[in-house]
Coordinates of C-alpha atoms in Angstrom, one line a residue:
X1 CA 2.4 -35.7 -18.8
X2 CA -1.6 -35.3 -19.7
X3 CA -2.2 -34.7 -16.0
X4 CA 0.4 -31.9 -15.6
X5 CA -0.9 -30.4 -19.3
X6 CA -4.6 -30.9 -17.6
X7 CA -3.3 -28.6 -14.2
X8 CA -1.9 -26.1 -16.5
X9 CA -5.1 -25.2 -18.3
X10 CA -6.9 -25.3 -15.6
X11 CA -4.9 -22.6 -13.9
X12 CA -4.3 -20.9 -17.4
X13 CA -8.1 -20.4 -17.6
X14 CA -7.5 -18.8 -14.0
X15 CA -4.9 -16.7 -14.9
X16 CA -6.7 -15.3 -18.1
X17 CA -8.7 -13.4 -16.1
X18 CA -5.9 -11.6 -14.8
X19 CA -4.3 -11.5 -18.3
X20 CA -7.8 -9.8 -19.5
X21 CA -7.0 -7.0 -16.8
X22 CA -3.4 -6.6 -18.4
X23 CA -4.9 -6.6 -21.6
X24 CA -7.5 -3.8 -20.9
X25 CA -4.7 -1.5 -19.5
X26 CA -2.0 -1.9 -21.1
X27 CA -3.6 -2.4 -25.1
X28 CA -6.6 -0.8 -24.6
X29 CA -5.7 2.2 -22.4
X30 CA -1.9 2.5 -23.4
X31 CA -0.8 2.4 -19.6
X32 CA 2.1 0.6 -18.0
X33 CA -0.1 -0.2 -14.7
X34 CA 2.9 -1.8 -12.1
X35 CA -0.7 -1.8 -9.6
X36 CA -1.0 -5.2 -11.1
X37 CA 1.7 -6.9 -8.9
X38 CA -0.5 -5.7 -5.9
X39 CA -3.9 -5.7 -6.9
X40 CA -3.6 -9.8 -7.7
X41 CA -2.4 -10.4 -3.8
X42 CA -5.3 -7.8 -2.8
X43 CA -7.8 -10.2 -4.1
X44 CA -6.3 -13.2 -2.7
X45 CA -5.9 -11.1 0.9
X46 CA -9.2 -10.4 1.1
X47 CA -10.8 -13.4 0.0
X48 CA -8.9 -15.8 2.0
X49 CA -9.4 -13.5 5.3
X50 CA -13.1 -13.1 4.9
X51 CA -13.3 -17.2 4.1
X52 CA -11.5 -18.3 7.2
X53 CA -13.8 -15.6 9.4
X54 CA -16.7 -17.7 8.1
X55 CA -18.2 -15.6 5.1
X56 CA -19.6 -16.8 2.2
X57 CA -16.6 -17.7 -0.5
X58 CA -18.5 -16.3 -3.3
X59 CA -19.6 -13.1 -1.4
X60 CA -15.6 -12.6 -0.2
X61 CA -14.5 -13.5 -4.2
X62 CA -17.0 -10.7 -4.8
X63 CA -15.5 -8.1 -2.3
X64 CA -12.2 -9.0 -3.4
X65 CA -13.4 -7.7 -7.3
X66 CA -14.7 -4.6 -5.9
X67 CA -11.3 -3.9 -3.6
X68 CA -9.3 -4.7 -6.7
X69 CA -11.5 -1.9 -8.5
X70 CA -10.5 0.7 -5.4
X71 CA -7.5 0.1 -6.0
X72 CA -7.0 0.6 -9.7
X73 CA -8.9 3.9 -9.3
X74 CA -6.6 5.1 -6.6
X75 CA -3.5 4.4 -9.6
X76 CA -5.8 6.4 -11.6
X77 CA -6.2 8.8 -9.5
X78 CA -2.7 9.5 -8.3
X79 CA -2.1 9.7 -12.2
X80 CA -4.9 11.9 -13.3
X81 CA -5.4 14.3 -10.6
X82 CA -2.1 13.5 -9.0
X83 CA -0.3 14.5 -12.1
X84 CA 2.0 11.2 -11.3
X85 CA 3.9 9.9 -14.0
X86 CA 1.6 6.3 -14.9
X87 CA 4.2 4.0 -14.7
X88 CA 5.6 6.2 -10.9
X89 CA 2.1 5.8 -10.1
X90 CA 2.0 2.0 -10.3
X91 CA 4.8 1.3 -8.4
X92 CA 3.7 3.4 -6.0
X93 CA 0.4 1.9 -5.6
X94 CA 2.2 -1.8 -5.4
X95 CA 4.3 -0.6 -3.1
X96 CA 1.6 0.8 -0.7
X97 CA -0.3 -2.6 -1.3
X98 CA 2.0 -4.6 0.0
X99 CA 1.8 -2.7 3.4
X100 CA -1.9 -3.3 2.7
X101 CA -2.0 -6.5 2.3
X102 CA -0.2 -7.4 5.4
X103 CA -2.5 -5.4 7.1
X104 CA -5.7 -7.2 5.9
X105 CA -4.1 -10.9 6.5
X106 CA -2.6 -9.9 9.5
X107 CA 0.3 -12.4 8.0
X108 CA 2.5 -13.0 5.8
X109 CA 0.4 -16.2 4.8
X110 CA -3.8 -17.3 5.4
X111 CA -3.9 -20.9 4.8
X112 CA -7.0 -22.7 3.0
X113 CA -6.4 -26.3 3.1
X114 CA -9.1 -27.1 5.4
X115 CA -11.4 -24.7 5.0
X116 CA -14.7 -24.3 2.4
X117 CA -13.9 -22.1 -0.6
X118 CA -15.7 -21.7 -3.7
X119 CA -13.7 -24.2 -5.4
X120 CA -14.3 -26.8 -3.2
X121 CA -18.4 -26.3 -3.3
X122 CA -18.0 -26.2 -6.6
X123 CA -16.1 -29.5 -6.8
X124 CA -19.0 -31.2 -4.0
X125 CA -21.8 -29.8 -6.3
X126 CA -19.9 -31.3 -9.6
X127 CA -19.2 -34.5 -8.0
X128 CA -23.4 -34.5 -7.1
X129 CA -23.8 -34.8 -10.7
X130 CA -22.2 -38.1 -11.3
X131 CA -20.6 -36.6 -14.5
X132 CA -17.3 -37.3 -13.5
X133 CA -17.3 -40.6 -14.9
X134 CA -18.9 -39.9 -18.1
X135 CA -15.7 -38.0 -18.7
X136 CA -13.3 -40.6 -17.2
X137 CA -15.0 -42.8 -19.3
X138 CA -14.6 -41.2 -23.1
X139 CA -11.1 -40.8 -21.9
X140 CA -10.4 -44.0 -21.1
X141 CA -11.9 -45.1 -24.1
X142 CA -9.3 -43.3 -26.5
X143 CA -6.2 -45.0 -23.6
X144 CA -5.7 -42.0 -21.6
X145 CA -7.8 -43.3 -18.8
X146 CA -4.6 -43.1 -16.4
X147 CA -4.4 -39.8 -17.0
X148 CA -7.8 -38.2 -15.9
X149 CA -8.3 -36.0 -13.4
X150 CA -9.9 -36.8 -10.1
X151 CA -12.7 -34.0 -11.0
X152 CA -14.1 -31.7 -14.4
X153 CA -16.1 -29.7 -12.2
X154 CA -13.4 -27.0 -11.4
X155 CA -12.0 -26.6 -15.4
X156 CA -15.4 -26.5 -16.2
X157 CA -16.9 -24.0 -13.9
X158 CA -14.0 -21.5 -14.9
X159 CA -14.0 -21.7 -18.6
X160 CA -17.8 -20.6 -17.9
X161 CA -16.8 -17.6 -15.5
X162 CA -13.9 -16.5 -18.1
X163 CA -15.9 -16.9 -20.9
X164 CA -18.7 -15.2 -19.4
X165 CA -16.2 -12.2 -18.2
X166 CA -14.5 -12.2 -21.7
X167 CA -18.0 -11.8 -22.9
X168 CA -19.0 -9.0 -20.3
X169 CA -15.5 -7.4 -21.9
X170 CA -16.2 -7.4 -25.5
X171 CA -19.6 -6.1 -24.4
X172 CA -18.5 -2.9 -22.6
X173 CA -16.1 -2.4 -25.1
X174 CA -18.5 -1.9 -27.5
X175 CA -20.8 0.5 -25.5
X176 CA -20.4 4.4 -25.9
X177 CA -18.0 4.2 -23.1
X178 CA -15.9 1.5 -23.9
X179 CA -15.5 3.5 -27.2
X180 CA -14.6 6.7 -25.7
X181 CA -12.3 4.6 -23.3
X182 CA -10.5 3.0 -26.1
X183 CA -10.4 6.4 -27.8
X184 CA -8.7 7.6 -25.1
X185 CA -6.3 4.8 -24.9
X186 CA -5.3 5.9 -29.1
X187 CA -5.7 10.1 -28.6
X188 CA -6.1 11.8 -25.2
X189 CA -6.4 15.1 -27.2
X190 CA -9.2 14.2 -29.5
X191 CA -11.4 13.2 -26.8
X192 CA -10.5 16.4 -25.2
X193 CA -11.1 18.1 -28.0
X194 CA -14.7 16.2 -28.3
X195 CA -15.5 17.3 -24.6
X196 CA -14.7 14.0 -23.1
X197 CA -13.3 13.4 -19.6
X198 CA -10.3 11.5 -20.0
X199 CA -9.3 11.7 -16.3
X200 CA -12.6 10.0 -15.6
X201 CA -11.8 7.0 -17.8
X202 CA -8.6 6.5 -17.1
X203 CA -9.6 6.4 -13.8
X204 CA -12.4 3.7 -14.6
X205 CA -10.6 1.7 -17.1
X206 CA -7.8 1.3 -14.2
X207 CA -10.3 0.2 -11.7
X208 CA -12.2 -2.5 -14.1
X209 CA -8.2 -3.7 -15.0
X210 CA -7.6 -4.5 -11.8
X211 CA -11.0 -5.4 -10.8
X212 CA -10.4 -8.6 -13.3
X213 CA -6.5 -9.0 -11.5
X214 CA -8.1 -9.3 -7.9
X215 CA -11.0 -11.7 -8.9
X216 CA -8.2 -14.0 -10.4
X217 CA -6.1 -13.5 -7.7
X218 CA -9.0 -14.4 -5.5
X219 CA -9.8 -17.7 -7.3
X220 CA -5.8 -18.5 -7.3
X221 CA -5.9 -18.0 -3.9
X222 CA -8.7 -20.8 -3.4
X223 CA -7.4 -23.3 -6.2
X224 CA -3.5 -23.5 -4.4
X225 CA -5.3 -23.3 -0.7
X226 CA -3.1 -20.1 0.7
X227 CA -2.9 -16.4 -0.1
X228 CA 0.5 -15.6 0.2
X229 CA 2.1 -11.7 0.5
X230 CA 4.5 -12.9 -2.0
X231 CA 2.0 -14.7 -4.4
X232 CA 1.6 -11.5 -6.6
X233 CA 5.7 -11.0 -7.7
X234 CA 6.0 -11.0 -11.4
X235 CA 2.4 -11.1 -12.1
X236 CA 2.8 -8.1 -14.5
X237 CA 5.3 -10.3 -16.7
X238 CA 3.2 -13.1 -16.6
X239 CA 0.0 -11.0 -17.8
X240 CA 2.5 -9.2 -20.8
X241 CA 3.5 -12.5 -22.3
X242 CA -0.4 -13.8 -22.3
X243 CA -1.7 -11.2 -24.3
X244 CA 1.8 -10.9 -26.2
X245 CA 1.7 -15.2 -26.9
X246 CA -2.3 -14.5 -28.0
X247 CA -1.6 -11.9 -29.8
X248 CA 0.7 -13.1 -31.7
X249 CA -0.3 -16.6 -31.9
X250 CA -4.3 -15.8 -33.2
X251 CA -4.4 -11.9 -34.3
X252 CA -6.2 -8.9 -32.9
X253 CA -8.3 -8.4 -36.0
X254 CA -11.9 -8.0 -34.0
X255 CA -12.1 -6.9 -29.7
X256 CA -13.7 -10.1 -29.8
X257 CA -10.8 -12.0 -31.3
X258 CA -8.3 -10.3 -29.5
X259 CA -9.6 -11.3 -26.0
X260 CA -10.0 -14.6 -27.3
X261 CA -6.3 -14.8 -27.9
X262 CA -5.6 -13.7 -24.7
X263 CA -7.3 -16.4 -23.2
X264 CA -5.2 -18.8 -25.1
X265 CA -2.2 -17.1 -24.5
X266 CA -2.6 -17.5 -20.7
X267 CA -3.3 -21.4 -21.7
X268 CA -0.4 -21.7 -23.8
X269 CA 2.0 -19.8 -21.1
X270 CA 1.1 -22.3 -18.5
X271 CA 1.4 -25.2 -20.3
X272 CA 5.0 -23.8 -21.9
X273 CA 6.3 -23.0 -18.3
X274 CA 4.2 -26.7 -17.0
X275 CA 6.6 -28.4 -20.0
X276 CA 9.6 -26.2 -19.0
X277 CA 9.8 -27.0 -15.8
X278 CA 9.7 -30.7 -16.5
X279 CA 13.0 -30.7 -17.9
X280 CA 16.0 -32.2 -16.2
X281 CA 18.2 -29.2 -15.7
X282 CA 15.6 -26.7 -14.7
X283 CA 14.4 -26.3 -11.3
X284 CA 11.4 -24.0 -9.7
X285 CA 13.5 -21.5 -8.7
X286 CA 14.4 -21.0 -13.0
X287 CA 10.3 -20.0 -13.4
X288 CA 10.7 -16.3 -13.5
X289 CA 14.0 -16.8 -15.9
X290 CA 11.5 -18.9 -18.0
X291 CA 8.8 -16.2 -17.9
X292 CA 11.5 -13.8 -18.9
X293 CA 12.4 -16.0 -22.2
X294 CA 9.1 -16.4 -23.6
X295 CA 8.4 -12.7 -23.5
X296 CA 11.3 -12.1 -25.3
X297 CA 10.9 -14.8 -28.0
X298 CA 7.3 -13.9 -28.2
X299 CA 8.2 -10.5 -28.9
X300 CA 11.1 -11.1 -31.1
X301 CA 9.7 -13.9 -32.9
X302 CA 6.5 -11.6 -35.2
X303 CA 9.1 -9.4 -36.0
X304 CA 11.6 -12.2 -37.0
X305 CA 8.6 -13.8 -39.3
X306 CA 7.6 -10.8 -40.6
X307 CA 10.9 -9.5 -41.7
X308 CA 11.6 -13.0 -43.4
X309 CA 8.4 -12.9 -45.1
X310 CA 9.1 -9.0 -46.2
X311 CA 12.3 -10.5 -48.0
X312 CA 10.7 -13.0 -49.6
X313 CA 7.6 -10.6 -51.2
X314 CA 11.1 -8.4 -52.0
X315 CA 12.5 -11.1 -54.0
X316 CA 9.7 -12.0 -55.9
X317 CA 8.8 -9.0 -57.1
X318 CA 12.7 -8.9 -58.4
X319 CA 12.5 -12.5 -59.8
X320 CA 9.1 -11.1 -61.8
X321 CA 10.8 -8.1 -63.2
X322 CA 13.6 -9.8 -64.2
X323 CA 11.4 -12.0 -65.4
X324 CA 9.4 -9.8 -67.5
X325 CA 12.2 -7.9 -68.5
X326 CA 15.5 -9.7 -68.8
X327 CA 17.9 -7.6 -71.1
X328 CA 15.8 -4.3 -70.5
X329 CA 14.6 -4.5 -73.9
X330 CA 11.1 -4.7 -72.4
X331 CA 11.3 -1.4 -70.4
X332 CA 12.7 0.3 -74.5
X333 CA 9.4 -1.2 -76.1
X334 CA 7.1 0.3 -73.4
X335 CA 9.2 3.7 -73.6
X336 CA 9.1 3.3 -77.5
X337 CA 5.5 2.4 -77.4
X338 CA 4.4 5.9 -74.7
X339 CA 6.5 8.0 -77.3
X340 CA 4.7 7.1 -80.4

């Protein structure tokens, strides 16, 4: 059980880049982008072709980023200038991906297994360090040394590059721009009003979204050893019910708490749908029905809570009155008392 919970957040910490992408589009610019479901196979597409014709890992993770970005801005596009419906202009943009896709793997599936990725010269540099054992060994010294992984380099090396991208986030968020871009994601009209170009950051928030959906998709790609034209299906749901889990789970007082709750939403998912799937009448095939159900508790749940907490604050302030004033002789004395 403490292996599977170990594989789960390490391809939570994965998956919260993507769910940091969802976040940015969907909370911060108030738009239902479908491009999502294409945008993460894009990333994988491109970085597992450009690894198996002998480039660089990094340098393809890179490329896929930026060819995640192109294709955000073309949603934008055939939204702002387009004058596309957003959410007709999503699914038209994941439906022309998938043709796209195909196109760049030349399959329906580019294999990995045995070829040098990022992850893996991650994993040979980590394992140069000899720190491995260090861990193994604090582990097994609290009796969960059957239980370690074969390597800390890969969990490590991610919750660096999310952290630092969830950094990079709040950042930009913060700048003039990410202002004005959050404005526009609350009033398109005031920013008009104020001379702003809406189109323009639409069109830039939607390409920095899926950016962040491509880059994961690229690392997913090189964790699991295939890209796969199918890989991206549902991906959408899966970003929703991170930031939905995180939201509700830590608050979205400060940008910088909110995107930390994302991240531990994308944690929690996995190890939810890890835990799931371990039990007996559940199979594989039940992961999307899974998916399905924790959106909806997650979003029925807050508004459960806060309706029960709404009738207890309701019932106390009764009890007090009451309490204050049991026969209504209290509410004659104060009426008695403005009169004289």
């Amino acid at each position: 059980m403490p292996t599977a919970i170990f594989g789960a957040f390490e391809s939570g910490i994965i998956y919260a880049i993507m769910a940091l992408g969802v976040y940015l589009s969907f909370r911060v610019l108030d738009f239902p982008d479908l491009t999502v479901d294409g945008s993460f196979v894009t990333g994988a597409a491109v970085a597992a072709t450009m690894i198996v014709s002998g480039i660089n890992p990094f340098i393809a993770t890179l490329v896929a980023l930026a060819a995640g970005f192109i294709a955000g801005c073309l949603t934008g596009i055939l939204h702002t200038f387009g004058k596309i419906n957003a959410l007709l202009s999503g699914i038209l943009m994941m439906i022309a991906l998938y043709s796209i896709n195909l196109r760049i793997m030349g399959k329906s599936n580019v294999p990995l297994l045995n070829t040098d990725t990022a992850i893996t010269h991650v994993r040979d540099a980590w394992d140069k360090t000899g720190l491995d054992s260090i861990f193994n060994s604090i582990f097994t010294a609290v009796g969960l040394g059957d239980s370690v992984p074969r390597t800390w380099g890969i969990l490590i090396f991610m919750i660096i590059v999310t952290f630092a991208i969830k950094l990079l986030t709040d950042r930009f968020l913060q700048t003039e721009i990410g202002l004005a871009l959050r404005a526009t994601g609350d009033n398109k009209r005031m920013i008009r009003s104020l001379s702003g170009n809406t189109n323009l950051l639409v069109i830039l928030g939607l390409g920095l979204s899926n950016a962040m959906v491509a880059f994961s998709g690229a690392l997913i790609a090189q964790q699991g050893g295939f890209a796969d034209v199918g890989m991206g299906i549902g991906m959408i749901i899966i970003g929703l019910a991170s930031v939905i889990i995180g939201e509700a789970l830590f608050g979205t007082k400060t940008i910088a708490r909110t995107t930390l709750a994302v991240i531990g939403g994308a944690i929690i998912y996995r190890i939810v749908v890890t835990l799931a799937l371990r039990v007996e009448f559940l199979e594989p095939g039940d992961m999307k029905l899974i998916t399905a159900t924790i959106v909806i508790l997650a979003l029925i749940m807050p508004k459960l809570i806060d309706k029960t907490k709404e009738k207890k604050r309701k019932a106390k302030r009764q009890s007090e009155r009451i309490a204050m004033n049991p026969d209504g002789k209290g509410e004659a004395d104060a009426s008695f008392k403005s009169h004289s």
